[in-house]
mmCIF file of C-alpha atoms and ligand atoms in Angstrom:
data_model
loop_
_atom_site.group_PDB
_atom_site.id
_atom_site.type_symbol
_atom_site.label_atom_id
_atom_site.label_comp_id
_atom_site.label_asym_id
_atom_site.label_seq_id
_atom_site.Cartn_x
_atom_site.Cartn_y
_atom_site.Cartn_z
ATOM 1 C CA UNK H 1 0.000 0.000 0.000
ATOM 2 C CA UNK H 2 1.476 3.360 -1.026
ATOM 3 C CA UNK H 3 -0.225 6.409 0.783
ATOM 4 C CA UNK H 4 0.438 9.659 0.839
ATOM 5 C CA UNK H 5 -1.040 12.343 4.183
ATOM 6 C CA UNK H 6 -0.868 15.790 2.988
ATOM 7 C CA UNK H 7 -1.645 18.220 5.657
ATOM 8 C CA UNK H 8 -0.365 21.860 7.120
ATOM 9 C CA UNK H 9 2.242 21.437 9.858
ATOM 10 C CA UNK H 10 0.580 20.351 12.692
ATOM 11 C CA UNK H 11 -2.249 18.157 11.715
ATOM 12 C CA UNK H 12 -1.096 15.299 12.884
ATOM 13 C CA UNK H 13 0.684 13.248 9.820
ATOM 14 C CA UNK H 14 3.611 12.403 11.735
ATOM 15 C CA UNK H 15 1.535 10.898 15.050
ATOM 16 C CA UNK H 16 -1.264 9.082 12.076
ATOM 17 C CA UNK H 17 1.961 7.261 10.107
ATOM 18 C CA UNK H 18 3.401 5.995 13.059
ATOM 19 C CA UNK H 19 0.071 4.477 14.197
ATOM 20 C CA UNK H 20 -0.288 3.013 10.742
ATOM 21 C CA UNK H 21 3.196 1.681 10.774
ATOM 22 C CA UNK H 22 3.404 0.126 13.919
ATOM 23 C CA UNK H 23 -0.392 -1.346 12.794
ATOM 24 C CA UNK H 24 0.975 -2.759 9.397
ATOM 25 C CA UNK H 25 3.934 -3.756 7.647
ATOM 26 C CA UNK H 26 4.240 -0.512 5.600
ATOM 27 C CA UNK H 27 7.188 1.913 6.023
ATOM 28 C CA UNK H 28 6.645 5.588 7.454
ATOM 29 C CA UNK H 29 8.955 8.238 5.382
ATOM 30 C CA UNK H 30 9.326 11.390 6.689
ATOM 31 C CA UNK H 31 11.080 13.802 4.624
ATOM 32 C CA UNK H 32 11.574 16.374 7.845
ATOM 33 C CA UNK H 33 13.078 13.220 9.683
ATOM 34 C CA UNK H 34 15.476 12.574 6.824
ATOM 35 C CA UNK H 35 16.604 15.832 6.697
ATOM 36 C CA UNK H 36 17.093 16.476 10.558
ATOM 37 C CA UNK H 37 18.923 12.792 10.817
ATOM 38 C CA UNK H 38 21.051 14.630 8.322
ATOM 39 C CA UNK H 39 21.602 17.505 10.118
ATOM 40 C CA UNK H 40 22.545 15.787 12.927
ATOM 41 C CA UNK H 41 25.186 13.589 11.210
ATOM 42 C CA UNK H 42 26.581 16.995 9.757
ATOM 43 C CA UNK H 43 26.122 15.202 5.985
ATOM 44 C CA UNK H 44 26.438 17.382 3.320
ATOM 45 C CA UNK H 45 22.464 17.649 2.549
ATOM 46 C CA UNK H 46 22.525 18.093 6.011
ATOM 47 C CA UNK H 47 24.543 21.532 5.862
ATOM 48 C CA UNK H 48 22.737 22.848 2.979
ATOM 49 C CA UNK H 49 19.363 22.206 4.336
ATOM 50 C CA UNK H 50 19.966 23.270 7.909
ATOM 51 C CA UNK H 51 19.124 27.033 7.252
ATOM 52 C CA UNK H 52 16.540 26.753 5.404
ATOM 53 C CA UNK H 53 14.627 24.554 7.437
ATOM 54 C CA UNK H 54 14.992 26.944 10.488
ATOM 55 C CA UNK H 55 13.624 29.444 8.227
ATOM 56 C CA UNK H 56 10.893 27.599 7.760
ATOM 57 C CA UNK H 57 11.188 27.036 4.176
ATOM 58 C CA UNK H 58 11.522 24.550 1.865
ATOM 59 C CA UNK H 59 14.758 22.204 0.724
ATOM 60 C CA UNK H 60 15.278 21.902 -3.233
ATOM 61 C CA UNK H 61 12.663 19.819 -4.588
ATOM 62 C CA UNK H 62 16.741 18.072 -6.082
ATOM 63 C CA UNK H 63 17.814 17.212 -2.828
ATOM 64 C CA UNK H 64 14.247 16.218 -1.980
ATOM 65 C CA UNK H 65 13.139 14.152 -4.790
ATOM 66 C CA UNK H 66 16.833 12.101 -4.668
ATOM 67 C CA UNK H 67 16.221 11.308 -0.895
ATOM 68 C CA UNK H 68 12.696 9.437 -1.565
ATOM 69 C CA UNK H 69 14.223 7.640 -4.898
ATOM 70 C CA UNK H 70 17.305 6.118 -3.372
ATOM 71 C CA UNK H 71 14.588 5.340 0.267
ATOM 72 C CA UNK H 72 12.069 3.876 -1.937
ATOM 73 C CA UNK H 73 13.798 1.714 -3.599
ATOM 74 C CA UNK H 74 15.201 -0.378 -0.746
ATOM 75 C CA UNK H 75 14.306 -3.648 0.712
ATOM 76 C CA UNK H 76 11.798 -2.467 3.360
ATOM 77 C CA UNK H 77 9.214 -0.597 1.590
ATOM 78 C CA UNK H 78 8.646 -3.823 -0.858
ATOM 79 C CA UNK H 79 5.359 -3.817 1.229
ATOM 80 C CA UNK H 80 4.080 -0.073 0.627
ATOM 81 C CA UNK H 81 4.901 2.993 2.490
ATOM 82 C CA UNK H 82 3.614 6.168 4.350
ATOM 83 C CA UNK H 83 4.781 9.326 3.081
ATOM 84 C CA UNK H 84 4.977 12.097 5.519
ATOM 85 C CA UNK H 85 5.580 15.572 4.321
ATOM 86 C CA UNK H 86 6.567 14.833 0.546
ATOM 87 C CA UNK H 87 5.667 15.601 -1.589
ATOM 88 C CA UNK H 88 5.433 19.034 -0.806
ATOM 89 C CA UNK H 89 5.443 20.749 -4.223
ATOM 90 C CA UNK H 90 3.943 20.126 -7.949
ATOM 91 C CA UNK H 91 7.427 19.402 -9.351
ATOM 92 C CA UNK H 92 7.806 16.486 -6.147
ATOM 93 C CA UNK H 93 4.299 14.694 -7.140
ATOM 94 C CA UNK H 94 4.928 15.066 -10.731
ATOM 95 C CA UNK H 95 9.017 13.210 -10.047
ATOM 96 C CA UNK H 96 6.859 11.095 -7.642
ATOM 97 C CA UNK H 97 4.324 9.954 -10.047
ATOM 98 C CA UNK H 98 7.481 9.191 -12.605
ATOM 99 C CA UNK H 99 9.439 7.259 -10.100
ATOM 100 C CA UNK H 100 6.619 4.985 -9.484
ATOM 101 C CA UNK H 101 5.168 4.695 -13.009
ATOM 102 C CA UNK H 102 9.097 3.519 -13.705
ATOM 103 C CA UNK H 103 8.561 0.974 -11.297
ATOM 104 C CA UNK H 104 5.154 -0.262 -12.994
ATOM 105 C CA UNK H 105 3.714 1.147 -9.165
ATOM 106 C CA UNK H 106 1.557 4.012 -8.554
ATOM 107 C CA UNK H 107 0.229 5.545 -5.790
ATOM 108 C CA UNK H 108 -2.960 4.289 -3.837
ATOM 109 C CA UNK H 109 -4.366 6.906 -1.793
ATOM 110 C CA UNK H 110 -3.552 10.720 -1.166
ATOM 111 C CA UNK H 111 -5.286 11.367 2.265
ATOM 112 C CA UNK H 112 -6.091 15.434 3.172
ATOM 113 C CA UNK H 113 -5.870 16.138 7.048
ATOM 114 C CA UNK H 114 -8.144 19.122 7.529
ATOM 115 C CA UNK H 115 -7.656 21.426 10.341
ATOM 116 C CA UNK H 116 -7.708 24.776 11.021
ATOM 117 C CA UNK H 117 -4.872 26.856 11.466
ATOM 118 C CA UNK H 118 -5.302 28.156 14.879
ATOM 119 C CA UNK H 119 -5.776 24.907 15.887
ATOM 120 C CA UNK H 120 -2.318 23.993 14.222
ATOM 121 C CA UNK H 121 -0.082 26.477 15.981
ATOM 122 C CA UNK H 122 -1.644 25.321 19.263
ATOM 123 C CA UNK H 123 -0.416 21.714 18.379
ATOM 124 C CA UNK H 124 2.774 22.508 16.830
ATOM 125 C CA UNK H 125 3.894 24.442 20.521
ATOM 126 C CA UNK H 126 3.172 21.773 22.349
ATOM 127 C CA UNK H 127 5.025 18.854 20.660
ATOM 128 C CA UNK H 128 8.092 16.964 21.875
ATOM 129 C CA UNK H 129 9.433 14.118 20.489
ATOM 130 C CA UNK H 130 11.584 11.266 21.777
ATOM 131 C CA UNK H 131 15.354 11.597 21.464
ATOM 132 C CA UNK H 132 16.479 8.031 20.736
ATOM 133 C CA UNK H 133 13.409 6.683 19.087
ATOM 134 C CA UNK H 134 11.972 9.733 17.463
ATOM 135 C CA UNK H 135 8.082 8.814 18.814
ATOM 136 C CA UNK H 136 5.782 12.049 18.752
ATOM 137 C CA UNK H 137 3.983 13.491 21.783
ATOM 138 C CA UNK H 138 1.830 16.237 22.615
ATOM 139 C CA UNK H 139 1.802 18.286 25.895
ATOM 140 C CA UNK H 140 -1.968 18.863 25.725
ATOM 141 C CA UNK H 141 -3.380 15.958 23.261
ATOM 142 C CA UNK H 142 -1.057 13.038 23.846
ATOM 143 C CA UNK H 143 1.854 13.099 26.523
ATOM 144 C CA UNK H 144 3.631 10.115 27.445
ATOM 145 C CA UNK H 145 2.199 7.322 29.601
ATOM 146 C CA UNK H 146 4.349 7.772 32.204
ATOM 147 C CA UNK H 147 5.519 11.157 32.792
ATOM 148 C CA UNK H 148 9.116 11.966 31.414
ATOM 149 C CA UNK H 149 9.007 8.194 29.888
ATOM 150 C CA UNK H 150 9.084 7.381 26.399
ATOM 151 C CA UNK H 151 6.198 4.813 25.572
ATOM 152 C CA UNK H 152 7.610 3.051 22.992
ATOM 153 C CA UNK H 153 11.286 2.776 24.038
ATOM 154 C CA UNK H 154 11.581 4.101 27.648
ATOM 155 C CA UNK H 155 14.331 7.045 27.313
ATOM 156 C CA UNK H 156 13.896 10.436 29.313
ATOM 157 C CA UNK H 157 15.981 12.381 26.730
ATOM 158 C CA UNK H 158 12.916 14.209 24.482
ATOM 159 C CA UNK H 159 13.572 17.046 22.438
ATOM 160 C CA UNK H 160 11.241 20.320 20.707
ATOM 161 C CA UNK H 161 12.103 21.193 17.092
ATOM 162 C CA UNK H 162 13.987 24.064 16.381
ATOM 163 C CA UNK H 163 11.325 24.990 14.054
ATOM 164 C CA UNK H 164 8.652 24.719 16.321
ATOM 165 C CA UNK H 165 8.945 28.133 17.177
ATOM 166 C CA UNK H 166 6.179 30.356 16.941
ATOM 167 C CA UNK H 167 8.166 32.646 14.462
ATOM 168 C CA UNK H 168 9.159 29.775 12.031
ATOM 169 C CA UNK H 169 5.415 28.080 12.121
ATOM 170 C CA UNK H 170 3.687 31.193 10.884
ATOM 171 C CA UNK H 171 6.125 31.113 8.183
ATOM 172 C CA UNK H 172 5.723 27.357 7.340
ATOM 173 C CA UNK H 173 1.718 27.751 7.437
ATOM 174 C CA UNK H 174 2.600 30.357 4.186
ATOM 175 C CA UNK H 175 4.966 28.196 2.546
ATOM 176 C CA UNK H 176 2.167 25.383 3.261
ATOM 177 C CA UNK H 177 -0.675 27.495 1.669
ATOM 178 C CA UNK H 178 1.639 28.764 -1.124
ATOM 179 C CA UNK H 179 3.933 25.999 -2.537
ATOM 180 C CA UNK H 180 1.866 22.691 -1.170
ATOM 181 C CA UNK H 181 -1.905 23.672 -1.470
ATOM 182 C CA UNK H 182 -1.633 23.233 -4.958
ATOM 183 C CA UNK H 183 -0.915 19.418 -4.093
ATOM 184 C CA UNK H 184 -4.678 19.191 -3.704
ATOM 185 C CA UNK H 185 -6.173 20.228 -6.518
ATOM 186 C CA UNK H 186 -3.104 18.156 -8.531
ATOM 187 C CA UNK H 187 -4.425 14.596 -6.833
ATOM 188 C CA UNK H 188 -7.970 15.783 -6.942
ATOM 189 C CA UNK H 189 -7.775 15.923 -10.783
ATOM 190 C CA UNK H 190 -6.078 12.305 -10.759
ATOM 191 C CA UNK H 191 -9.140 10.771 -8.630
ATOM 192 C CA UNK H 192 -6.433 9.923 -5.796
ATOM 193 C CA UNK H 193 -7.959 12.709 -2.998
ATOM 194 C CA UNK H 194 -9.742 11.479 0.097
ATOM 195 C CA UNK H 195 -10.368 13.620 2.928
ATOM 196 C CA UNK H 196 -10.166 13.171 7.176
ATOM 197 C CA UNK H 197 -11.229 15.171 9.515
ATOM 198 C CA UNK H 198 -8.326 15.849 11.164
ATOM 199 C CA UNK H 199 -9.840 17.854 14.000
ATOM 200 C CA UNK H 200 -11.471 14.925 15.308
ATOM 201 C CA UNK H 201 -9.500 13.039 17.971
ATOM 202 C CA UNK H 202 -6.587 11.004 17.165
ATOM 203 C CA UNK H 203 -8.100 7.385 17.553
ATOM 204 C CA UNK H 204 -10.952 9.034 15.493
ATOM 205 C CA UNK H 205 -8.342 10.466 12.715
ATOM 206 C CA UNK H 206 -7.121 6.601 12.736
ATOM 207 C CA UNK H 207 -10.435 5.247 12.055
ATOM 208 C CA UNK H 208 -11.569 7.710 9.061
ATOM 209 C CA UNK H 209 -7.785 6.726 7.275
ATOM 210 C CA UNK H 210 -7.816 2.772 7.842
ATOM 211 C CA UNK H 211 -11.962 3.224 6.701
ATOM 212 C CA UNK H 212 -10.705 4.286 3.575
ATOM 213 C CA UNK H 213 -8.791 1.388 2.769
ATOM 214 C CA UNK H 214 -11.293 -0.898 3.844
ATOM 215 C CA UNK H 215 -9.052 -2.020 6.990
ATOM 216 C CA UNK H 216 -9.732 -2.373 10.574
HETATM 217 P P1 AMP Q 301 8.445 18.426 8.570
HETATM 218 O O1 AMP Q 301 9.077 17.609 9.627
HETATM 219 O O2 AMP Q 301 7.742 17.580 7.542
HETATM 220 O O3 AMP Q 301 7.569 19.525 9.103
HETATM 221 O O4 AMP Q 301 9.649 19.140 7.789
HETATM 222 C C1 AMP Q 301 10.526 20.041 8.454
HETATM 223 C C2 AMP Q 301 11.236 20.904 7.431
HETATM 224 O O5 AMP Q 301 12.028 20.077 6.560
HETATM 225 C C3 AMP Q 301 10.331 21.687 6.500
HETATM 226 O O6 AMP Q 301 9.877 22.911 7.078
HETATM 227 C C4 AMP Q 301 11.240 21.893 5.298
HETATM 228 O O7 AMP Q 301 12.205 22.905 5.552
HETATM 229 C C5 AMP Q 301 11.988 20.568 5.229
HETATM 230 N N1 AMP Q 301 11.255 19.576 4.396
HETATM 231 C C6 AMP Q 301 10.674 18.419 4.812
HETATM 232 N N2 AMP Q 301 10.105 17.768 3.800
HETATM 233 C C7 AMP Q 301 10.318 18.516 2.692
HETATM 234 C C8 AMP Q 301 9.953 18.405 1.328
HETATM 235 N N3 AMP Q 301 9.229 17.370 0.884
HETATM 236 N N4 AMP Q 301 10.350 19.391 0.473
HETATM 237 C C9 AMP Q 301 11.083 20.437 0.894
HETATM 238 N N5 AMP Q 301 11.443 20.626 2.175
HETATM 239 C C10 AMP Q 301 11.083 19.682 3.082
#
């Protein structure tokens, strides 16, 4: 199964791939988690993308689109994957679309999140993720079990995103609305759109997507 969850910052892609990941044998690929991994390591994408990601912007649809053809192509997403935060512009669906058409593959299912945006910067300054595992929580909408305990592989080291300032998310939410809107209207026209609410709690969000693919 190949799905894609397009969605502002914020709605919740990152928390609904995991959940569909650790639910079925299909790989989650974030973009934003390749790129900070590479920041991290201090690779060369890594130093050209660093800046503009604390900008807020976005990384050369190049760099980008070279990332998800050399991940795609290995062993573990045989069985489908979950893309999270690519594609992000026209030029990344239309290389996306070619990359998969080369492989006789194509896409199943492009699911919309839909959420407000004051609703999004809410979420987005209350996230934290886990240091060694990378698992998403939420201060307000879904902390860890135990407090100062990561659920899925017990560290206490957690860590906020440098972009998860409130100066860089108003600047994402425009680069959102600008360069990956038109994302919608693209996979509308191919018959690939579905839409979520994703307002609605996150067990509820689950439901909608797996109801889609006729899964439980
Ligand atoms: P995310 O974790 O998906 O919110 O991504 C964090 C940041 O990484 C974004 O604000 C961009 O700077 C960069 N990024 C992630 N995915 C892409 C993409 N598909 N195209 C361009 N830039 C990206």
């Amino acid at each position: 199964m190949k799905i894609i969850l397009l969605g502002p910052p914020g709605a919740g892609k990152g928390t609904q791939a995991q959940i569909l990941e650790e639910t079925y044998e299909i790989k989650k690929l974030s973009t934003g988690d390749m790129l900070r991994e590479a920041v991290a390591k201090g690779t060369e994408i890594g130093k050209k993308a660093k800046a503009v990601m604390d900008r807020g912007e976005l990384v050369s649809d190049d760099i980008i689109i070279a990332m998800i053809d050399e991940r795609i192509s290995q062993a573990d997403c045989k069985k489908g994957f979950i893309l999270d935060g690519f594609p992000r512009t026209v030029a990344q669906a239309e290389a996306l679309d070619k990359l998969l058409s080369s492989k006789g593959e194509k896409l199943d299912k492009v699911v919309e999140m839909k959420v407000n945006d004051k609703a999004l910067v809410d979420r987005i300054s209350n996230r934290y993720s886990c240091k060694k595992c990378g698992a998403g929580y939420n201060r307000k909408f879904k902390p860890t079990k135990k407090e100062g305990v990561c659920d899925l592989c017990g560290s206490t080291d957690f860590l906020i995103r440098d972009d998860d300032k409130a100066e860089t998310v108003s600047a994402r939410l425009q680069v959102y609305n600008k360069q990956t809107a038109p994302l919608l209207p693209y996979y509308r026209s191919k018959g690939s759109l579905a839409e979520v609410d994703g307002m609605a709690d996150m067990g509820e969000v689950t439901r909608q997507i797996k109801a889609l693919f006729l899964i439980k």
